[in-house]
Each structure stands twice: as structure tokens, then as C-alpha cells.
GROMACS .gro file of C-alpha atoms in nm:
model
  252
    1UNK     CA    1  -1.305   4.523  -1.746
    2UNK     CA    2  -1.420   4.670  -1.413
    3UNK     CA    3  -1.314   4.540  -1.072
    4UNK     CA    4  -1.621   4.320  -1.035
    5UNK     CA    5  -1.559   4.168  -1.378
    6UNK     CA    6  -1.197   4.092  -1.293
    7UNK     CA    7  -1.300   3.914  -0.973
    8UNK     CA    8  -1.556   3.703  -1.163
    9UNK     CA    9  -1.297   3.623  -1.433
   10UNK     CA   10  -1.045   3.509  -1.171
   11UNK     CA   11  -1.312   3.299  -1.000
   12UNK     CA   12  -1.401   3.128  -1.330
   13UNK     CA   13  -1.033   3.065  -1.402
   14UNK     CA   14  -0.980   2.919  -1.056
   15UNK     CA   15  -1.281   2.688  -1.096
   16UNK     CA   16  -1.155   2.577  -1.436
   17UNK     CA   17  -0.809   2.509  -1.297
   18UNK     CA   18  -0.956   2.306  -1.009
   19UNK     CA   19  -1.166   2.099  -1.250
   20UNK     CA   20  -0.870   2.043  -1.482
   21UNK     CA   21  -0.653   1.932  -1.192
   22UNK     CA   22  -0.925   1.699  -1.066
   23UNK     CA   23  -0.967   1.547  -1.412
   24UNK     CA   24  -0.591   1.502  -1.449
   25UNK     CA   25  -0.571   1.327  -1.111
   26UNK     CA   26  -0.861   1.097  -1.203
   27UNK     CA   27  -0.687   1.006  -1.530
   28UNK     CA   28  -0.364   0.920  -1.347
   29UNK     CA   29  -0.554   0.695  -1.105
   30UNK     CA   30  -0.748   0.530  -1.388
   31UNK     CA   31  -0.434   0.463  -1.594
   32UNK     CA   32  -0.254   0.309  -1.295
   33UNK     CA   33  -0.553   0.094  -1.204
   34UNK     CA   34  -0.579  -0.045  -1.558
   35UNK     CA   35  -0.228  -0.193  -1.550
   36UNK     CA   36  -0.273  -0.569  -1.514
   37UNK     CA   37   0.073  -0.651  -1.379
   38UNK     CA   38   0.271  -0.376  -1.207
   39UNK     CA   39   0.563  -0.615  -1.166
   40UNK     CA   40   0.614  -0.618  -1.543
   41UNK     CA   41   0.808  -0.289  -1.519
   42UNK     CA   42   1.036  -0.431  -1.248
   43UNK     CA   43   1.138  -0.785  -1.349
   44UNK     CA   44   1.429  -0.777  -1.104
   45UNK     CA   45   1.172  -0.778  -0.823
   46UNK     CA   46   1.006  -1.100  -0.933
   47UNK     CA   47   1.266  -1.303  -0.745
   48UNK     CA   48   1.398  -1.263  -0.395
   49UNK     CA   49   1.701  -1.449  -0.261
   50UNK     CA   50   1.849  -1.316   0.061
   51UNK     CA   51   1.909  -1.430   0.417
   52UNK     CA   52   1.873  -1.798   0.324
   53UNK     CA   53   1.528  -1.743   0.180
   54UNK     CA   54   1.425  -1.775  -0.186
   55UNK     CA   55   1.090  -1.648  -0.318
   56UNK     CA   56   0.900  -1.567  -0.636
   57UNK     CA   57   0.662  -1.269  -0.660
   58UNK     CA   58   0.352  -1.238  -0.874
   59UNK     CA   59   0.055  -1.001  -0.910
   60UNK     CA   60  -0.316  -1.045  -0.851
   61UNK     CA   61  -0.650  -0.865  -0.825
   62UNK     CA   62  -0.911  -0.883  -0.554
   63UNK     CA   63  -1.194  -0.992  -0.782
   64UNK     CA   64  -0.979  -1.271  -0.930
   65UNK     CA   65  -0.870  -1.442  -0.608
   66UNK     CA   66  -0.929  -1.814  -0.577
   67UNK     CA   67  -1.120  -1.948  -0.280
   68UNK     CA   68  -0.799  -2.096  -0.138
   69UNK     CA   69  -0.619  -1.761  -0.165
   70UNK     CA   70  -0.907  -1.576   0.000
   71UNK     CA   71  -0.900  -1.819   0.291
   72UNK     CA   72  -0.522  -1.783   0.318
   73UNK     CA   73  -0.550  -1.404   0.335
   74UNK     CA   74  -0.823  -1.423   0.599
   75UNK     CA   75  -0.620  -1.662   0.814
   76UNK     CA   76  -0.298  -1.459   0.790
   77UNK     CA   77  -0.481  -1.136   0.871
   78UNK     CA   78  -0.633  -1.296   1.179
   79UNK     CA   79  -0.297  -1.438   1.287
   80UNK     CA   80  -0.113  -1.108   1.254
   81UNK     CA   81  -0.376  -0.845   1.330
   82UNK     CA   82  -0.616  -0.980   1.591
   83UNK     CA   83  -0.386  -0.883   1.878
   84UNK     CA   84  -0.306  -0.525   1.762
   85UNK     CA   85  -0.675  -0.451   1.697
   86UNK     CA   86  -0.789  -0.602   2.028
   87UNK     CA   87  -1.162  -0.556   2.087
   88UNK     CA   88  -1.199  -0.383   1.747
   89UNK     CA   89  -1.096  -0.693   1.555
   90UNK     CA   90  -1.442  -0.852   1.513
   91UNK     CA   91  -1.576  -0.547   1.330
   92UNK     CA   92  -1.250  -0.480   1.146
   93UNK     CA   93  -1.228  -0.838   1.019
   94UNK     CA   94  -1.562  -0.800   0.840
   95UNK     CA   95  -1.439  -0.481   0.673
   96UNK     CA   96  -1.115  -0.643   0.562
   97UNK     CA   97  -1.300  -0.938   0.410
   98UNK     CA   98  -1.500  -0.699   0.192
   99UNK     CA   99  -1.196  -0.493   0.100
  100UNK     CA  100  -0.981  -0.786  -0.004
  101UNK     CA  101  -1.208  -0.898  -0.291
  102UNK     CA  102  -1.274  -0.555  -0.445
  103UNK     CA  103  -1.187  -0.509  -0.812
  104UNK     CA  104  -0.959  -0.215  -0.728
  105UNK     CA  105  -0.759  -0.424  -0.479
  106UNK     CA  106  -0.413  -0.488  -0.625
  107UNK     CA  107  -0.194  -0.764  -0.482
  108UNK     CA  108   0.164  -0.880  -0.484
  109UNK     CA  109   0.200  -1.234  -0.355
  110UNK     CA  110   0.520  -1.386  -0.219
  111UNK     CA  111   0.564  -1.756  -0.300
  112UNK     CA  112   0.838  -1.951  -0.131
  113UNK     CA  113   1.074  -2.135  -0.368
  114UNK     CA  114   1.118  -2.495  -0.261
  115UNK     CA  115   1.436  -2.685  -0.344
  116UNK     CA  116   1.372  -3.048  -0.425
  117UNK     CA  117   1.640  -3.301  -0.506
  118UNK     CA  118   1.589  -3.496  -0.830
  119UNK     CA  119   1.778  -3.708  -1.079
  120UNK     CA  120   1.851  -3.582  -1.428
  121UNK     CA  121   2.050  -3.791  -1.674
  122UNK     CA  122   2.195  -3.994  -1.395
  123UNK     CA  123   2.325  -3.692  -1.202
  124UNK     CA  124   2.191  -3.538  -0.887
  125UNK     CA  125   2.033  -3.196  -0.940
  126UNK     CA  126   1.809  -2.950  -0.763
  127UNK     CA  127   1.462  -2.861  -0.890
  128UNK     CA  128   1.339  -2.521  -0.776
  129UNK     CA  129   0.960  -2.527  -0.750
  130UNK     CA  130   0.725  -2.239  -0.672
  131UNK     CA  131   0.571  -2.325  -0.339
  132UNK     CA  132   0.304  -2.181  -0.112
  133UNK     CA  133   0.224  -1.815  -0.048
  134UNK     CA  134   0.403  -1.683   0.261
  135UNK     CA  135   0.288  -1.321   0.245
  136UNK     CA  136   0.130  -1.046   0.039
  137UNK     CA  137   0.079  -0.674  -0.015
  138UNK     CA  138  -0.268  -0.532  -0.082
  139UNK     CA  139  -0.253  -0.181  -0.230
  140UNK     CA  140  -0.475   0.056  -0.424
  141UNK     CA  141  -0.450   0.372  -0.630
  142UNK     CA  142  -0.663   0.642  -0.465
  143UNK     CA  143  -0.687   1.018  -0.416
  144UNK     CA  144  -0.588   1.144  -0.071
  145UNK     CA  145  -0.608   1.518  -0.002
  146UNK     CA  146  -0.625   1.583  -0.379
  147UNK     CA  147  -0.303   1.385  -0.433
  148UNK     CA  148  -0.294   1.060  -0.632
  149UNK     CA  149  -0.134   0.803  -0.401
  150UNK     CA  150  -0.071   0.436  -0.352
  151UNK     CA  151  -0.253   0.336  -0.035
  152UNK     CA  152  -0.110   0.021   0.122
  153UNK     CA  153  -0.404  -0.158   0.281
  154UNK     CA  154  -0.206  -0.459   0.400
  155UNK     CA  155   0.152  -0.581   0.423
  156UNK     CA  156   0.134  -0.926   0.578
  157UNK     CA  157   0.405  -1.191   0.615
  158UNK     CA  158   0.400  -1.522   0.795
  159UNK     CA  159   0.595  -1.506   1.123
  160UNK     CA  160   0.841  -1.769   1.001
  161UNK     CA  161   0.968  -1.538   0.725
  162UNK     CA  162   1.004  -1.230   0.944
  163UNK     CA  163   1.358  -1.095   0.967
  164UNK     CA  164   1.444  -1.196   0.609
  165UNK     CA  165   1.426  -0.843   0.467
  166UNK     CA  166   1.106  -0.917   0.276
  167UNK     CA  167   0.905  -0.630   0.425
  168UNK     CA  168   1.160  -0.369   0.320
  169UNK     CA  169   1.193  -0.531  -0.024
  170UNK     CA  170   0.817  -0.521  -0.079
  171UNK     CA  171   0.783  -0.160   0.031
  172UNK     CA  172   1.069  -0.058  -0.199
  173UNK     CA  173   0.876  -0.224  -0.481
  174UNK     CA  174   0.555  -0.042  -0.385
  175UNK     CA  175   0.741   0.291  -0.387
  176UNK     CA  176   0.882   0.216  -0.733
  177UNK     CA  177   0.534   0.128  -0.859
  178UNK     CA  178   0.400   0.452  -0.711
  179UNK     CA  179   0.663   0.662  -0.886
  180UNK     CA  180   0.628   0.472  -1.215
  181UNK     CA  181   0.252   0.537  -1.213
  182UNK     CA  182   0.283   0.907  -1.131
  183UNK     CA  183   0.162   0.887  -0.772
  184UNK     CA  184   0.266   1.164  -0.534
  185UNK     CA  185   0.301   0.948  -0.223
  186UNK     CA  186   0.262   0.613  -0.054
  187UNK     CA  187   0.016   0.621   0.236
  188UNK     CA  188  -0.074   0.354   0.492
  189UNK     CA  189  -0.249   0.305   0.825
  190UNK     CA  190  -0.081   0.141   1.125
  191UNK     CA  191  -0.233   0.042   1.457
  192UNK     CA  192  -0.057   0.235   1.733
  193UNK     CA  193  -0.050  -0.082   1.943
  194UNK     CA  194   0.160  -0.248   1.673
  195UNK     CA  195   0.489  -0.101   1.791
  196UNK     CA  196   0.702  -0.325   1.570
  197UNK     CA  197   0.520  -0.201   1.258
  198UNK     CA  198   0.541   0.163   1.371
  199UNK     CA  199   0.915   0.128   1.425
  200UNK     CA  200   0.959  -0.053   1.092
  201UNK     CA  201   0.794   0.220   0.887
  202UNK     CA  202   0.918   0.525   1.075
  203UNK     CA  203   1.270   0.424   1.182
  204UNK     CA  204   1.372   0.185   0.905
  205UNK     CA  205   1.181   0.312   0.601
  206UNK     CA  206   1.167   0.682   0.697
  207UNK     CA  207   0.791   0.724   0.672
  208UNK     CA  208   0.639   1.013   0.863
  209UNK     CA  209   0.311   1.065   1.044
  210UNK     CA  210   0.085   1.226   0.786
  211UNK     CA  211  -0.082   1.563   0.823
  212UNK     CA  212  -0.416   1.381   0.793
  213UNK     CA  213  -0.337   1.141   1.078
  214UNK     CA  214  -0.563   1.190   1.384
  215UNK     CA  215  -0.272   1.282   1.613
  216UNK     CA  216  -0.175   1.571   1.383
  217UNK     CA  217  -0.525   1.683   1.286
  218UNK     CA  218  -0.622   1.722   1.652
  219UNK     CA  219  -0.342   1.668   1.907
  220UNK     CA  220  -0.598   1.667   2.189
  221UNK     CA  221  -0.838   1.406   2.049
  222UNK     CA  222  -0.589   1.224   1.827
  223UNK     CA  223  -0.442   1.007   2.106
  224UNK     CA  224  -0.788   0.858   2.158
  225UNK     CA  225  -0.768   0.700   1.813
  226UNK     CA  226  -0.609   0.358   1.780
  227UNK     CA  227  -0.417   0.427   1.459
  228UNK     CA  228  -0.178   0.658   1.278
  229UNK     CA  229  -0.165   0.738   0.907
  230UNK     CA  230   0.189   0.734   0.770
  231UNK     CA  231   0.319   0.860   0.438
  232UNK     CA  232   0.621   0.907   0.217
  233UNK     CA  233   0.596   1.175  -0.052
  234UNK     CA  234   0.788   1.187  -0.380
  235UNK     CA  235   0.746   1.541  -0.509
  236UNK     CA  236   0.724   1.894  -0.365
  237UNK     CA  237   0.363   1.940  -0.474
  238UNK     CA  238   0.249   1.633  -0.285
  239UNK     CA  239   0.441   1.739   0.024
  240UNK     CA  240   0.292   2.089   0.006
  241UNK     CA  241  -0.060   1.949  -0.016
  242UNK     CA  242  -0.015   1.726   0.286
  243UNK     CA  243   0.132   2.013   0.485
  244UNK     CA  244  -0.149   2.242   0.366
  245UNK     CA  245  -0.396   1.985   0.494
  246UNK     CA  246  -0.232   2.007   0.836
  247UNK     CA  247  -0.242   2.387   0.838
  248UNK     CA  248  -0.605   2.390   0.730
  249UNK     CA  249  -0.702   2.144   1.002
  250UNK     CA  250  -0.519   2.354   1.260
  251UNK     CA  251  -0.716   2.663   1.155
  252UNK     CA  252  -1.058   2.504   1.198
   0.00000   0.00000   0.00000
């Protein structure tokens, strides 16, 4: 085989490898998306009882939400996110309403457990009843920079349950789901004006500003953007791809 033939052979092999990798990534995403209840692998996460708060967790899908649940999500998003988005909220709210009902939208809902006194065989007892939703996580399985990832679209909790450790608990669950499903990372977007959220993810959960975040893609124009993209990777290949994305952006 002459030099030209060797080059063509290597090019064909490279194309084949790229296609095989793409197909493998698509299969991982498809398999993860087909799981009906990601909590089934982690039964210990179905119940939460810490800091004088008791909750039950269950799963859902965007295209299966009841009207009442859709309205709850809309109201909680408005309550928590209108201020951080500022003038961008009107347009962003419309986008979020479309996103929340998509078939690929996976949910974990947090229901408060209510303790109600009752009588049983003449003795006082406590009946623990599943109460209203007090928060949720909306996540999806997507490809980001050729890496299969869990993208957290929303982590929203009612203000009255802040400080109970629920946010950290839910993100730990999301990371476990990501690893169980063969994802290389968890990725999410945070408004820069939301300083509490930025501190929560970076300082408490050890997320980092991703190589694909505007401030790292273009340090000069990045600060003009209102958001950062954060990530936590789980394997060397995923980390290398995200760093490669940064290097590539810097070269252009």
C-alpha cells in the first residue's frame, strides 16, 4: 500500500470510529431515556427525613403531567426564577413552559409527608400521609460535546423547605442516576445573578464552570452573558472532551 493509500485507509478508519462512537453514545442515551422510573435503582432515596422534614420522592415524565402539576411547576418557577432572570423572564417563561411538558423531560417530585393524629383500636397513633409537592428536579439525557450527560434543566424547591438539605440530597441522586445510566457528566445552567445557586453548586457540591460556558469559551464576551454552564464529570474521557472543547474554542 502506497502512502496515498495509507492516508485514505486511516481516514476511513477514523470515520468508522467516529460513527461507531456516535452510535454508541446514541444507544446509551436511548437506553437511559427508556427507563420509566430511575428511582427504582435507588429505593433508599424514595424517602427523606432530616432536619425536621419528612418527604417522599417519586418519578414523572413531562408528557404525563397532570394539569395541576403543570400549574404548580409554572408557579414555582415564577416564584423562584423571575428575579434572577430580570427582564429576560417573560421570554424565558415561555421556553420553560414548552420544555416542561416534553416527552424527554424526566422529573423527580418531592412530596411532603404530613403527620396526622388518628385513633386505632382505642390508642392514639400517627398516620403519615403523602402530602403536596414542595419541589422537583427536571432533567434529561442528552449529548453535550460528544459526551452523554444528564442535563439538569431545573432544581426548584419552595422557599419554606430551603435549608433542609434537600437540594444536596436531590443532586446526589441525580449524580447516582447519571453514573448508573453510563453518563459521563452532570451539566446544568445557572443564572449569574443567582449568587446563592452559584455558591451552592460550586462551593458545596464542587461543580466547576464548564469549558463550554460562555465565560470560558470567550473571556472577553463571556461576561456579557447572563449565565454560566456548570458540570461535574465522572470519567477521564468525559473530562478530556470538555477540556478539549475549551482548547478548541481558544484556538478559533
